[in-house]
Coordinates of C-alpha atoms in Angstrom, one line a residue:
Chain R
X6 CA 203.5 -19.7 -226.1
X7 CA 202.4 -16.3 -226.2
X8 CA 205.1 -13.9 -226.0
X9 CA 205.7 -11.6 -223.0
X10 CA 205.7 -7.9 -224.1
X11 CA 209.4 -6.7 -223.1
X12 CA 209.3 -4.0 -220.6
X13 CA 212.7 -3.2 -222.1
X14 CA 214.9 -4.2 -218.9
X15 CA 217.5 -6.5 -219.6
X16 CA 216.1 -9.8 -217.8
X17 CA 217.9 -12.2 -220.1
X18 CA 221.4 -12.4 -217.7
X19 CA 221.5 -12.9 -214.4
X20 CA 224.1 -9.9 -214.0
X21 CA 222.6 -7.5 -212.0
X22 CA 223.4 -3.6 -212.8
X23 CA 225.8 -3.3 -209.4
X24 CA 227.9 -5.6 -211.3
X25 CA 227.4 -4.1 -214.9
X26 CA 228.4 -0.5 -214.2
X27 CA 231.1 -1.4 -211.2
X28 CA 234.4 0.4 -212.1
X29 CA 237.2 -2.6 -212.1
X30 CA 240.3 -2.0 -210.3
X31 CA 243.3 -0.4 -212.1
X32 CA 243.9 2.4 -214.3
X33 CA 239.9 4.2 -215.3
X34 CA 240.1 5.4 -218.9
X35 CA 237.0 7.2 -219.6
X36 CA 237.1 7.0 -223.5
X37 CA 236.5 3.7 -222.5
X38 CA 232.9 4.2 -221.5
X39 CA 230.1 5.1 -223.9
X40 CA 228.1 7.4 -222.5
X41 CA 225.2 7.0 -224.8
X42 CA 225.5 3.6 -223.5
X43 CA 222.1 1.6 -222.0
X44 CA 223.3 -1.3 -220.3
X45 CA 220.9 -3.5 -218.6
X46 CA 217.7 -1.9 -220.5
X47 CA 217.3 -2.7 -224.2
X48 CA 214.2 -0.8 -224.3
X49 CA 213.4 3.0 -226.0
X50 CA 212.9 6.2 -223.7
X51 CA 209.2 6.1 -223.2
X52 CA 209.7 2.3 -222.1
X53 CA 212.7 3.8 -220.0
X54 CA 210.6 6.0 -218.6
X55 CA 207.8 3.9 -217.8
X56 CA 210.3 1.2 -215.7
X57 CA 211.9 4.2 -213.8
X58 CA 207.9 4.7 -212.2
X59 CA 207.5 0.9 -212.3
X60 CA 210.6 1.0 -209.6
X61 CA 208.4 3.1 -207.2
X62 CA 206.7 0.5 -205.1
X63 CA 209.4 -1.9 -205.0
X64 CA 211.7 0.6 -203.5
X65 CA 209.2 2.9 -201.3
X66 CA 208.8 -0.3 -199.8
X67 CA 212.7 -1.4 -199.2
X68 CA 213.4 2.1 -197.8
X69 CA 210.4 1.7 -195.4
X70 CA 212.0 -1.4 -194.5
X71 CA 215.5 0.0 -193.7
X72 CA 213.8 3.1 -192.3
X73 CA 212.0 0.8 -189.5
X74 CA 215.1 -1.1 -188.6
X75 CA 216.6 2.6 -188.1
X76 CA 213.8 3.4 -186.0
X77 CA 214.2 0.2 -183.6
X78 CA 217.9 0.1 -183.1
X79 CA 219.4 -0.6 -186.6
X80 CA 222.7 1.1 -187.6
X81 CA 222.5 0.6 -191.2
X82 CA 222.3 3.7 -193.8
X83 CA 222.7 4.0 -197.4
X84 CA 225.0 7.1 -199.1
X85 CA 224.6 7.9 -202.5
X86 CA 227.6 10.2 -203.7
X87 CA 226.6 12.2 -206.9
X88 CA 229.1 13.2 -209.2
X89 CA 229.6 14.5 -212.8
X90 CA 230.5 17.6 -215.4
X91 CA 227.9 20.4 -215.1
X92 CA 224.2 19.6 -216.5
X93 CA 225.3 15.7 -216.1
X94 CA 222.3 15.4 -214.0
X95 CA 222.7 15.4 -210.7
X96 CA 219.9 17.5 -209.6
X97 CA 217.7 15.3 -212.1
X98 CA 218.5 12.2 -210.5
X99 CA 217.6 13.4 -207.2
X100 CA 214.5 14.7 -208.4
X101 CA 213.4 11.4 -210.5
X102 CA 214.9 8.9 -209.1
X103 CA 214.9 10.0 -205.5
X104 CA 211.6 11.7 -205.6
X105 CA 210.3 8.3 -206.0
X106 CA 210.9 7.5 -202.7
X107 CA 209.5 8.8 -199.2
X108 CA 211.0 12.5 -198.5
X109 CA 211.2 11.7 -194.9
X110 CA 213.6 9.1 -195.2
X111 CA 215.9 10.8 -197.4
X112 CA 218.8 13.2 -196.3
X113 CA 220.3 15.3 -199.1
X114 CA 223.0 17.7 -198.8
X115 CA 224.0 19.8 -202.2
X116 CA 227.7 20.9 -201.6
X117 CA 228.8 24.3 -202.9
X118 CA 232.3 25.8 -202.7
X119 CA 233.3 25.3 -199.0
X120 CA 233.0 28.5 -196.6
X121 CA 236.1 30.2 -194.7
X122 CA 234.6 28.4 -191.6
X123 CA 234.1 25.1 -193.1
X124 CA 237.8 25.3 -195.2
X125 CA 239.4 26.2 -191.5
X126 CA 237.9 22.5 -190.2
X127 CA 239.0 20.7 -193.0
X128 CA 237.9 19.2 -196.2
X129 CA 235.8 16.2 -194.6
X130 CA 234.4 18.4 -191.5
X131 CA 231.7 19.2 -193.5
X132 CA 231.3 16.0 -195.2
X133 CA 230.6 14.3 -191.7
X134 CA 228.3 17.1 -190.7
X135 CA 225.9 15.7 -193.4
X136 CA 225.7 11.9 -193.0
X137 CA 222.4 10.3 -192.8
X138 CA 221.2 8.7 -189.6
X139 CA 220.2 5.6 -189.2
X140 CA 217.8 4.1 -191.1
X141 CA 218.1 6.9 -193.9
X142 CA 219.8 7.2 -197.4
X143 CA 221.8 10.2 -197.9
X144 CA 222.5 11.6 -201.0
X145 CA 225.0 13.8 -201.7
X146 CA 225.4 16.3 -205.0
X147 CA 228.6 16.7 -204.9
X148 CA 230.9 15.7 -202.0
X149 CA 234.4 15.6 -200.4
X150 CA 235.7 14.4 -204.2
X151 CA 235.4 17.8 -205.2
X152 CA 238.4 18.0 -203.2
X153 CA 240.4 15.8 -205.6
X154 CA 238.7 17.5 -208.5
X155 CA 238.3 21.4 -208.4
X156 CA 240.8 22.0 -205.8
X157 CA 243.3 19.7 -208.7
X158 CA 242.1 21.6 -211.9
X159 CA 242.2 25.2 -210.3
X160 CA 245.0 24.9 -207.9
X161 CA 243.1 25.7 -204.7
X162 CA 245.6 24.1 -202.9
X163 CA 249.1 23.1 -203.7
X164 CA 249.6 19.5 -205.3
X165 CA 251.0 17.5 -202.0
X166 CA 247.9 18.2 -200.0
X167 CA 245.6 17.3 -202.9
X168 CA 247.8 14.3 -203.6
X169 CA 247.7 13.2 -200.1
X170 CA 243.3 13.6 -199.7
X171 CA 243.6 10.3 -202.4
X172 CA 244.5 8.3 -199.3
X173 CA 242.5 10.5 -196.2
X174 CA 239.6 9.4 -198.7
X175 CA 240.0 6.0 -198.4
X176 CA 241.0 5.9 -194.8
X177 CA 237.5 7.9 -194.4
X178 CA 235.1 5.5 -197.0
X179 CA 236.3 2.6 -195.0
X180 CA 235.4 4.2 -191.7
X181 CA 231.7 4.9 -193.1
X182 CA 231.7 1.2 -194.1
X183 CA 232.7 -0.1 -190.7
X184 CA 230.2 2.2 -189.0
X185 CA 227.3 0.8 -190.9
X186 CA 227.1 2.9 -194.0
X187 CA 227.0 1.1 -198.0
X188 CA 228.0 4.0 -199.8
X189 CA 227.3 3.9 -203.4
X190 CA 230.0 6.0 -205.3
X191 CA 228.1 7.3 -209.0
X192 CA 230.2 9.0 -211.9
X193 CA 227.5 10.8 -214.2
X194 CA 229.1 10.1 -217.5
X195 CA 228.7 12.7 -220.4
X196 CA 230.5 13.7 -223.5
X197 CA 231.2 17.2 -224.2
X198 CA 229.0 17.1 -226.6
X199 CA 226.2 16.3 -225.0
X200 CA 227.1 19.0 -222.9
X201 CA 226.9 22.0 -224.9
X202 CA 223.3 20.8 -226.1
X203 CA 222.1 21.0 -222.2
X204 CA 224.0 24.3 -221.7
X205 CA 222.1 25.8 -225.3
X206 CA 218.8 24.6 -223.9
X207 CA 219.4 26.6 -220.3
X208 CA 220.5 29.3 -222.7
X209 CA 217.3 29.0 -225.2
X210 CA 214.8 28.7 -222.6
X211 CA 213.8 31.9 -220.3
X212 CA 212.6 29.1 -217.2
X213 CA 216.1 27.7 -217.3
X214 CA 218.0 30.8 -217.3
X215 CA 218.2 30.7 -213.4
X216 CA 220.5 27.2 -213.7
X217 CA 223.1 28.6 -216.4
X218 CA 225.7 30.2 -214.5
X219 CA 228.9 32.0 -217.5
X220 CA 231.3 30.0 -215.1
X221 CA 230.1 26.6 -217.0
X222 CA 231.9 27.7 -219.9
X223 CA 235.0 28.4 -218.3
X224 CA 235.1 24.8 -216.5
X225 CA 234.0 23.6 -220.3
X226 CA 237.2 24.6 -221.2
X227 CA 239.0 22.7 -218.4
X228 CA 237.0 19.5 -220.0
X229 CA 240.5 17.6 -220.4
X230 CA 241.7 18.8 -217.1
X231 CA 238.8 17.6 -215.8
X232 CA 238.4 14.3 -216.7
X233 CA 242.0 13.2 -215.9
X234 CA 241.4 14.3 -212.6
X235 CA 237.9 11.7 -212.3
X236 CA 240.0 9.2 -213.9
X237 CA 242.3 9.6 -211.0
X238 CA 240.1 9.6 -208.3
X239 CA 238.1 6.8 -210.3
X240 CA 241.1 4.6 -209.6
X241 CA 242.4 5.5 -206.3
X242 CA 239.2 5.5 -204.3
X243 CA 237.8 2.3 -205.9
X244 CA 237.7 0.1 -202.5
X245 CA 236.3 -3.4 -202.5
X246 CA 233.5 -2.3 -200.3
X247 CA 233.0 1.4 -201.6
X248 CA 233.1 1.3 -205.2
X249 CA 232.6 3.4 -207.7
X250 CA 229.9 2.9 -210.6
X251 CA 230.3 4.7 -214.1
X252 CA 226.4 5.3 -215.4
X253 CA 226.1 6.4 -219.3
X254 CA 224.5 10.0 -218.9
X255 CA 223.8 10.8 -222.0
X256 CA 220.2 9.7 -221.6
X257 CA 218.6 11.5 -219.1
X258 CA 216.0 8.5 -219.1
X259 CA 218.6 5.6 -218.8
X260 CA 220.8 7.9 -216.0
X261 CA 217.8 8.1 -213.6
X262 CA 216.6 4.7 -214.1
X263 CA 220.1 3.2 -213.8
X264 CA 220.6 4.7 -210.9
X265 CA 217.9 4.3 -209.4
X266 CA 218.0 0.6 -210.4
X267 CA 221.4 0.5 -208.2
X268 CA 219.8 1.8 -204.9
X269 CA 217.1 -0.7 -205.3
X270 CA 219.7 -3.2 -205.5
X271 CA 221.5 -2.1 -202.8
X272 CA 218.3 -2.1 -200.3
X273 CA 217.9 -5.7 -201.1
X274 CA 221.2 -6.5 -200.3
X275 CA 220.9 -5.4 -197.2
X276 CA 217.6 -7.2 -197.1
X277 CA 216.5 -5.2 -193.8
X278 CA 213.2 -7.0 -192.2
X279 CA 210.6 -5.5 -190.4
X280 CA 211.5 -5.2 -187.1
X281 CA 209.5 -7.8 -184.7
X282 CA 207.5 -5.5 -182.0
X283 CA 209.5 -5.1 -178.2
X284 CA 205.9 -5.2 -176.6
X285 CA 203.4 -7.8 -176.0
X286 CA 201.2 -7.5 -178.6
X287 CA 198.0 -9.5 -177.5
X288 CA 198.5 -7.7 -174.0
X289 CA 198.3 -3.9 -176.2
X290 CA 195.0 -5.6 -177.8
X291 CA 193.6 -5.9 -174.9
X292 CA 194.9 -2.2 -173.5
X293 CA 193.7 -0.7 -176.6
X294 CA 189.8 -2.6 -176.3
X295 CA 189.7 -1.4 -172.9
X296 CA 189.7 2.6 -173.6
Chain M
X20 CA 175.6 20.3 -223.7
X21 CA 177.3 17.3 -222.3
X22 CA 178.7 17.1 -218.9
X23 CA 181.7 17.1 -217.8
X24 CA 182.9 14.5 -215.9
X25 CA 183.1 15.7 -212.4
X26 CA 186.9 15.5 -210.9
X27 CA 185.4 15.8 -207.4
X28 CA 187.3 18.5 -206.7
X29 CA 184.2 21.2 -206.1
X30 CA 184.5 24.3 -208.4
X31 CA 181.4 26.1 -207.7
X32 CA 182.2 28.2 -205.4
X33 CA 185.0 30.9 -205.6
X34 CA 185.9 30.2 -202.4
X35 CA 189.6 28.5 -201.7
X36 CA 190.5 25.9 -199.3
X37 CA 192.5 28.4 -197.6
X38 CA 189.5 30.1 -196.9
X39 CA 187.5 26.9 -196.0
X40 CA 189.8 25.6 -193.4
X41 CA 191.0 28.4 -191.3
X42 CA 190.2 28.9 -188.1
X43 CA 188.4 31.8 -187.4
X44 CA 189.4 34.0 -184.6
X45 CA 188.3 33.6 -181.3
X46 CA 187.5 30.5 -179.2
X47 CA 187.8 27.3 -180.7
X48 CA 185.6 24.1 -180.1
X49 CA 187.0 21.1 -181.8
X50 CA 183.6 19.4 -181.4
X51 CA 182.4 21.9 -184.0
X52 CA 184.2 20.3 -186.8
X53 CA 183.7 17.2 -188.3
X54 CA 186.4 15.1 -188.9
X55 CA 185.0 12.9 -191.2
X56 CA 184.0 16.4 -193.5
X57 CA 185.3 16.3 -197.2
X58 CA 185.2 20.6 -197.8
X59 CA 186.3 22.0 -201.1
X60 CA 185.8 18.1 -202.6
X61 CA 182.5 15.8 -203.1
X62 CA 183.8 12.8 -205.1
X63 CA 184.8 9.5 -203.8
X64 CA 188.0 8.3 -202.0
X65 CA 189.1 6.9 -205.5
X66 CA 188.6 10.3 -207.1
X67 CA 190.9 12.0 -204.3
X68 CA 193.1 9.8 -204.8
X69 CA 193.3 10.8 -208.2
X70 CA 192.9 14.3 -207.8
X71 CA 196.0 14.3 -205.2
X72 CA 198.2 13.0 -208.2
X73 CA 196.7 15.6 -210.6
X74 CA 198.4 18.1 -208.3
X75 CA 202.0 16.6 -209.3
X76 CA 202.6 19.3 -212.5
X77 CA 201.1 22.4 -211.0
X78 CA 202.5 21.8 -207.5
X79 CA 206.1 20.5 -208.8
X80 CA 206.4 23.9 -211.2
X81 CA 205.3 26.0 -208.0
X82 CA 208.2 24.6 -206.0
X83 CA 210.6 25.1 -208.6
X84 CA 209.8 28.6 -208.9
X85 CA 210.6 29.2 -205.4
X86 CA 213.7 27.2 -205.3
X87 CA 214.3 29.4 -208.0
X88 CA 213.9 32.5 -206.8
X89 CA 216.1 31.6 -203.4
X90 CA 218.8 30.8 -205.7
X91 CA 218.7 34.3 -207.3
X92 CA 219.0 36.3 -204.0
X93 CA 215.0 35.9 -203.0
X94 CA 214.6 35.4 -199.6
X95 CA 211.2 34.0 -199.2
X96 CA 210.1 30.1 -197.7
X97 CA 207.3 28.1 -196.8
X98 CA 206.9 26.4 -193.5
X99 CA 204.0 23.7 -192.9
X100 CA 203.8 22.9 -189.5
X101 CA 201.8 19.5 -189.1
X102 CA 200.2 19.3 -185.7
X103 CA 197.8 16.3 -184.5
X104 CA 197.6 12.8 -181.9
X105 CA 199.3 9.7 -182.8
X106 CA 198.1 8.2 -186.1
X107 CA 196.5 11.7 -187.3
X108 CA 199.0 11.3 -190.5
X109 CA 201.7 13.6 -189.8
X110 CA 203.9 11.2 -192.0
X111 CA 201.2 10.3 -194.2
X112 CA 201.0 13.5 -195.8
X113 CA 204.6 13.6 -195.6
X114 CA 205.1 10.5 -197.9
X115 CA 202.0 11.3 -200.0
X116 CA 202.1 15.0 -200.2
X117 CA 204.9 16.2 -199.9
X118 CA 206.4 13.1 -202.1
X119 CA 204.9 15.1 -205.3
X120 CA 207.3 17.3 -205.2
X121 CA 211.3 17.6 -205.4
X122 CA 212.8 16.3 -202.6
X123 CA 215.8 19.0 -203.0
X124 CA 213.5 21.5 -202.5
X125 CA 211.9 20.2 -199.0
X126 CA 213.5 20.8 -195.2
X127 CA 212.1 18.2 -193.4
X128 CA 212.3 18.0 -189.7
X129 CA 210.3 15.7 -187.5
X130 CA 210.4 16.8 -183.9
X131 CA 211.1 14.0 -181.1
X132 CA 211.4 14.5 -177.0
X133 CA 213.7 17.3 -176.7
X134 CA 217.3 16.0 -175.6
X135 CA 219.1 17.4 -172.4
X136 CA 221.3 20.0 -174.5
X137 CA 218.3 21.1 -176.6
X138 CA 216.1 21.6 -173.4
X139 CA 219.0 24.0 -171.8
X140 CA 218.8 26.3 -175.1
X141 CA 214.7 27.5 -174.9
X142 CA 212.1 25.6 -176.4
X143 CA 212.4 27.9 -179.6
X144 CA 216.5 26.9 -180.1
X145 CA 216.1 23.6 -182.2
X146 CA 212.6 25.3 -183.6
X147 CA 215.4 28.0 -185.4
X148 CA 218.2 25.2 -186.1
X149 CA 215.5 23.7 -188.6
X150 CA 213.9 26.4 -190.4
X151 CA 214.0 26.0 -194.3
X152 CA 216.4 28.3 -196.3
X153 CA 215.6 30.4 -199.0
X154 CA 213.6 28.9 -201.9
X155 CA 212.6 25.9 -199.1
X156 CA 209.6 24.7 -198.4
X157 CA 210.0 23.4 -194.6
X158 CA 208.3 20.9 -192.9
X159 CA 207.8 20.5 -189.5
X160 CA 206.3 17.1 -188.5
X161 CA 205.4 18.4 -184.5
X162 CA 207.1 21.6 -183.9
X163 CA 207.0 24.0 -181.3
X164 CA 203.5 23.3 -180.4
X165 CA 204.4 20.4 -178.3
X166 CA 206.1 22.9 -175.7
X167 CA 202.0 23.6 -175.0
X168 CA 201.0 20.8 -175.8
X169 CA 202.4 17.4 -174.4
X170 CA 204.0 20.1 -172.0
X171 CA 201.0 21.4 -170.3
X172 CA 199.0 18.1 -170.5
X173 CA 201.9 15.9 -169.0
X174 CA 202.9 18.8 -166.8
X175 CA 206.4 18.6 -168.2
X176 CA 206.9 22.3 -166.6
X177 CA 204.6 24.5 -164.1
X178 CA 202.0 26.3 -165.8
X179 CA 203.0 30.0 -166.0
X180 CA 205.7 28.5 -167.9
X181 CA 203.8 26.8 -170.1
X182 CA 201.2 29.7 -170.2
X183 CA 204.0 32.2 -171.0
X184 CA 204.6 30.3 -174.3
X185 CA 201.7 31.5 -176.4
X186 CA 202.8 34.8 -176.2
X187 CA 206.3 33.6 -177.2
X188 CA 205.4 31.5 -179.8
X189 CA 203.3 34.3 -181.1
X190 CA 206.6 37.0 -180.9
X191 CA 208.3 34.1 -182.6
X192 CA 205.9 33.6 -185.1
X193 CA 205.9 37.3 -186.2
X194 CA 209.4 37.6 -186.6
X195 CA 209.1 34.3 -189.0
X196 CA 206.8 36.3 -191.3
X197 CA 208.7 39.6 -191.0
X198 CA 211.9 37.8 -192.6
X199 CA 209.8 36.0 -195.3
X200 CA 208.7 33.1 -194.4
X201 CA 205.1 31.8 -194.7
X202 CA 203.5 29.9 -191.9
X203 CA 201.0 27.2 -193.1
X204 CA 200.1 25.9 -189.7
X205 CA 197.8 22.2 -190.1
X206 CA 196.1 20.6 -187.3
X207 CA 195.2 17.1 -188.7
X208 CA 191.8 16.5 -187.1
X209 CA 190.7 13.0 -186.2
X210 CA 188.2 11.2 -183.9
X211 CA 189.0 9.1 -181.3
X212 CA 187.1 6.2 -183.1
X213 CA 189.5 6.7 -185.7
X214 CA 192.7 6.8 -183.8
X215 CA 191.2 3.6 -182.2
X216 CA 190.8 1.8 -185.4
X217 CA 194.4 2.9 -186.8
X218 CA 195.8 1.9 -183.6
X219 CA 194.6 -1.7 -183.7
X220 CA 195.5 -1.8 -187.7
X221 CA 198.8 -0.9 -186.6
X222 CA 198.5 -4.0 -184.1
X223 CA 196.7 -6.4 -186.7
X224 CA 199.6 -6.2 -189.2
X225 CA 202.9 -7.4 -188.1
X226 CA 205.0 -4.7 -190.6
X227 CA 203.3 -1.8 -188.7
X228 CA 204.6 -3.3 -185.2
X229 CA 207.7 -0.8 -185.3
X230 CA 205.2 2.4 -185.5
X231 CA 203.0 0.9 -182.6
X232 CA 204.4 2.2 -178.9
X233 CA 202.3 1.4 -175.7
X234 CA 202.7 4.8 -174.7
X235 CA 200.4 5.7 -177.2
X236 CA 197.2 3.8 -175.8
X237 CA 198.6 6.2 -172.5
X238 CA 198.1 9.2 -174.4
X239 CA 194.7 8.4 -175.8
X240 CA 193.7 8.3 -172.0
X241 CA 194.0 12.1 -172.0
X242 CA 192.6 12.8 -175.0
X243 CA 189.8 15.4 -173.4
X244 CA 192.8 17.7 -172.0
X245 CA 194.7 17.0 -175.6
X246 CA 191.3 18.7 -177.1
X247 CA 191.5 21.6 -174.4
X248 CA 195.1 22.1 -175.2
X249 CA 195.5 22.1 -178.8
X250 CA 192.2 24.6 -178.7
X251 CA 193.7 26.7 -176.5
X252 CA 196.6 26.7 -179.3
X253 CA 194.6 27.0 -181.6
X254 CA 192.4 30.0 -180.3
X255 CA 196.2 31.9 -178.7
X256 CA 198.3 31.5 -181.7
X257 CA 196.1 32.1 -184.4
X258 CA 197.9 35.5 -185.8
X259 CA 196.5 37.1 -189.1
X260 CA 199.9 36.3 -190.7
X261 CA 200.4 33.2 -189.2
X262 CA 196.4 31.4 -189.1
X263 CA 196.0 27.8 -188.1
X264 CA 193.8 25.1 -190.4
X265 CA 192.1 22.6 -189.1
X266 CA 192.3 19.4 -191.5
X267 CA 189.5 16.8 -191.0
X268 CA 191.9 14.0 -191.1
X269 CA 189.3 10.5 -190.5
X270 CA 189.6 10.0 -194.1
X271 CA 193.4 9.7 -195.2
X272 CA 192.6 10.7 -198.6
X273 CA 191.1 14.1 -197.8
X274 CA 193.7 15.1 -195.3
X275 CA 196.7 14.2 -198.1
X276 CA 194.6 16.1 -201.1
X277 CA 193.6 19.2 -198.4
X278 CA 197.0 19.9 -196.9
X279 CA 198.7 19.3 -200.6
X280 CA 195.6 22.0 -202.1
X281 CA 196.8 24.4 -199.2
X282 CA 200.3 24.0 -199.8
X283 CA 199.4 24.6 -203.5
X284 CA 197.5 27.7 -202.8
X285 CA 199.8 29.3 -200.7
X286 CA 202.2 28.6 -203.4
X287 CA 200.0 30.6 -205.8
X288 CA 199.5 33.1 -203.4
X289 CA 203.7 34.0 -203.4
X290 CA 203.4 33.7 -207.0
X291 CA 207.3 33.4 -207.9
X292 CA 208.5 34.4 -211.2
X293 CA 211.4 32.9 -213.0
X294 CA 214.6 34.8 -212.1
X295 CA 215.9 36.8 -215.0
X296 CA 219.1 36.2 -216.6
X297 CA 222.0 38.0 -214.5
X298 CA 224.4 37.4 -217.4
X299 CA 223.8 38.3 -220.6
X300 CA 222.1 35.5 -222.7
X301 CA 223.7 36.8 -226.5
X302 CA 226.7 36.9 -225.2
X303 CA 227.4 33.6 -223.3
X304 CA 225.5 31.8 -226.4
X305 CA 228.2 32.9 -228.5
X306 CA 231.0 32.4 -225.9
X307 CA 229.3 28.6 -225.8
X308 CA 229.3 28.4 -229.1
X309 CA 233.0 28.5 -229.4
X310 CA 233.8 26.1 -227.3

C-alpha cells in the first residue's frame, strides 16, 4: 500500500488536543511545560502552516452552524480567554487563527488597564459588558485574570481582595457555563527567552516600532513574579467545565494552529445543527412563484 | 513580446473604482445601472474569485497601518455602510471581504428593528453607539438608511418625519467626516430576478432555511417604492465628503472583489504611515539587552 503523505497532524492516537493540552487539577508548575513543545502535530512549520489554512472550511462551517442556532433561539456561545507574557501572541492568534473564521460571528474585546469608571463597578463589570451573544464566539485578549495577575505583581490592590477574586472567578466561570457559554481558558506559554528575541525584532524593525512599548522591559523583569502568579490562577480557576489549556508558544505556527485546533474541537462538541425552518416551506415556494 | 496573462482586473484605464462607481450628483435612476455590470474587471467569475484573494497582502498591510496609527494618538476611521434588499449580500461581503483582513481591526455592527429604548433616543442614537474607534475600520450592515428607507415605504412614521431625515443624516454625516472618519457608503445593486433566484436557493437547501423569513417575499411586493426610496437616498445624501456607490451586486463575485477594491482604495487614499518610535530605540535595545 502506497503510503499517505503526512499532513503532519498527529492522527495516530485517538486523543484529541482538548485533552492533550488540558491543565490537570492540583498544583501547575510551569517548568513543567515545554514551550517549544508541538503536541498533536509532528510535522515542520511550513506543514504547520499549511494545516492552520486547511482548518478554514471545517470551522467557517461549525461557526455558521452555531451562528444559525443563535439566530433561531439557541443560547449557546463560545468564549475564548487569551492569555500570556507580552509578544506571547495573543494578537497573532486572533489574527490567524480567528481571522479564519466569519468576522460577523466573532466578538472580540482587547482589555487594557481598567478606567476610573470601570474600576468603581468592579473588576467583572466590565468583563460582562463584553460577552458574546448568542450564537457568537467571543474572544477575549486579556480578561478579568489580569486581575489575579497585574493587580498581584504590582500591588494594585491589597493582597485580601486579590486573594479573595480566586473564588469570585470561579463563582463567575460557572455562571457563564450555566448560562450557556463553553469558555475555553488558553495560557500562551513562552520562555523568557523566546521573549527577548520578539521584543529585539519590534526593536529592529521600524513597522513594528508602534507595538514595543519601554514598559515590556520593566514587566520582563517581574518574569518570576509573574509566572507564580499564572501558576496560581492556573490552579485555582481550573473547573471541571471551564478549564484551562497550556499551548507551547514558542512556535508562532504550532500556537495558532493549536489553538485554533481547540475551537474547532469545541464547535463539534457542541455539534449545533442547522436549525429546521418555523415556516412552511412548500407553502413559501409557492408565495415566492407567485410574485 | 509575450503577453501577460490577463488577471482580469482591467488596468487600462487610470481611472479607479472609486471613480467608476459613484454616484454622480443629481437625480438618480436605478434602472440606469446594470446590475449584472462587471466595471473596473473583464475576466471570469473564476478570475474574481482569484483576484479578491490577491487583495489579502495589500489590503491586510493597509489595515494595519491604520490600526496603527490609532494606537499612536491618530484619530482617523473608516466606515462602510452596506445598504441593499434581502439577499443583496450585505453578509456576503462581510464574510468574504471583510474576512481578508484582521478581525481586531473591524467594528462590525449589523442593524436590526430598532428596540423600544433605542427608538425613544433618535434614530441617530444607536447609529453613534457603533461607530468604529480610532484605527477601526467600521462596518455597518443597514445603518441609518433604514430610518428612510423601510421607514418611509412601511410608513413606520408620517412623512415630514421621515422627510426631515435627509437633512439630518446629511448634518450627521458631516460631522462624521469633520472628526475623521471616512464614509464609504455601498448600495449593493441587484435585480429582482436575482433576489428571486436567491430566495428560492435559500428555500431549495435545507441549511439556508434559518436565513429564509416570509416577510421577505412581503417586502419584494414593494420593490418599485424600495427603488424610489433608496434613489431618493441616494440622490439627498450624496455629500462630496460623504458620496454613495452603487455596487452591481447580480454577480456575488463582483460585488465581494468591488466593495473589497473600494475599501482598498480608500485605504490608499488615507495613506497611513507607520508611527514613529516615541521611545528611544538605542536606548531600550540596550536596556533589553540586559535583561
Amino acid at each position: 500500500m502506497a503510503k499517505k503523505k503526512s499532513s503532519g497532524v498527529d492522527q495516530g492516537g485517538a486523543t484529541r488536543l482538548l485533552d492533550a493540552l488540558r491543565v490537570p487539577s492540583g498544583p501547575v508548575d510551569l517548568k513543567a511545560w515545554d514551550s517549544r513543545a508541538t503536541p498533536g502535530f509532528n510535522g515542520t512549520k511550513e506543514e504547520g502552516k499549511i494545516a492552520l489554512e486547511a482548518l478554514e472550511p471545517e470551522v467557517s462551517d461549525w461557526q455558521e452552524r452555531l451562528f444559525a442556532e443563535g439566530r433561531k433561539g439557541g443560547n449557546r456561545r463560545v468564549l475564548l480567554v487569551l492569555q500570556g507574557m507580552d509578544t506571547s501572541g495573543k494578537g497573532g492568534v486572533i489574527r490567524h487563527g480567528a481571522g479564519l473564521m466569519d468576522p460577523q460571528g466573532l466578538r472580540i474585546t482587547s482589555f487594557k488597564a481598567p478606567t476610573p469608571a470601570e474600576r468603581r463597578r468592579g473588576f467583572l463589570w466590565r468583563i460582562r459588558q463584553a460577552l458574546p451573544g448568542p450564537g457568537l464566539i467571543g474572544i477575549f485578549d486579556r480578561s478579568h485574570y489580569e486581575d489575579v495577575l497585574i493587580a498581584r505583581v504590582r500591588n494594585l490592590v491589597a493582597p485580601p481582595v486579590w486573594n479573595r477574586r480566586y473564588e469570585q472567578i470561579n463563582e463567575f466561570e460557572e455562571e457563564l457555563a450555566e448560562s450557556g457559554i463553553t469558555v475555553v481558558k488558553c495560557f500562551l506559554h513562552i520562555s523568557p527567552e523566546e521573549q527577548k528575541l520578539r521584543l529585539e525584532a519590534r526593536l529592529d524593525d521600524a513597522t513594528k516600532h508602534w507595538k514595543y512599548n519601554p514598559g515590556d522591559v520593566d514587566e520582563r523583569e517581574l518574569w518570576p513574579a509573574y509566572t507564580e502568579a499564572y501558576e496560581a490562577a492556573l490552579e485555582k480557576c481550573n473547573g471541571e467545565k471551564t478549564p484551562w489549556y497550556v499551548i507551547p508558544s514558542d512556535r508562532k505556527w504550532y500556537r495558532n494552529w493549536a489553538v485554533t485546533t481547540l475551537l474547532l474541537e469545541t464547535l463539534k462538541d457542541l455539534n449545533p445543527e442547522w436549525p429546521e425552518a418555523d415556516f412552511d416551506v412548500a407553502a413559501e415556494k409557492g408565495r415566492l412563484a407567485a410574485t
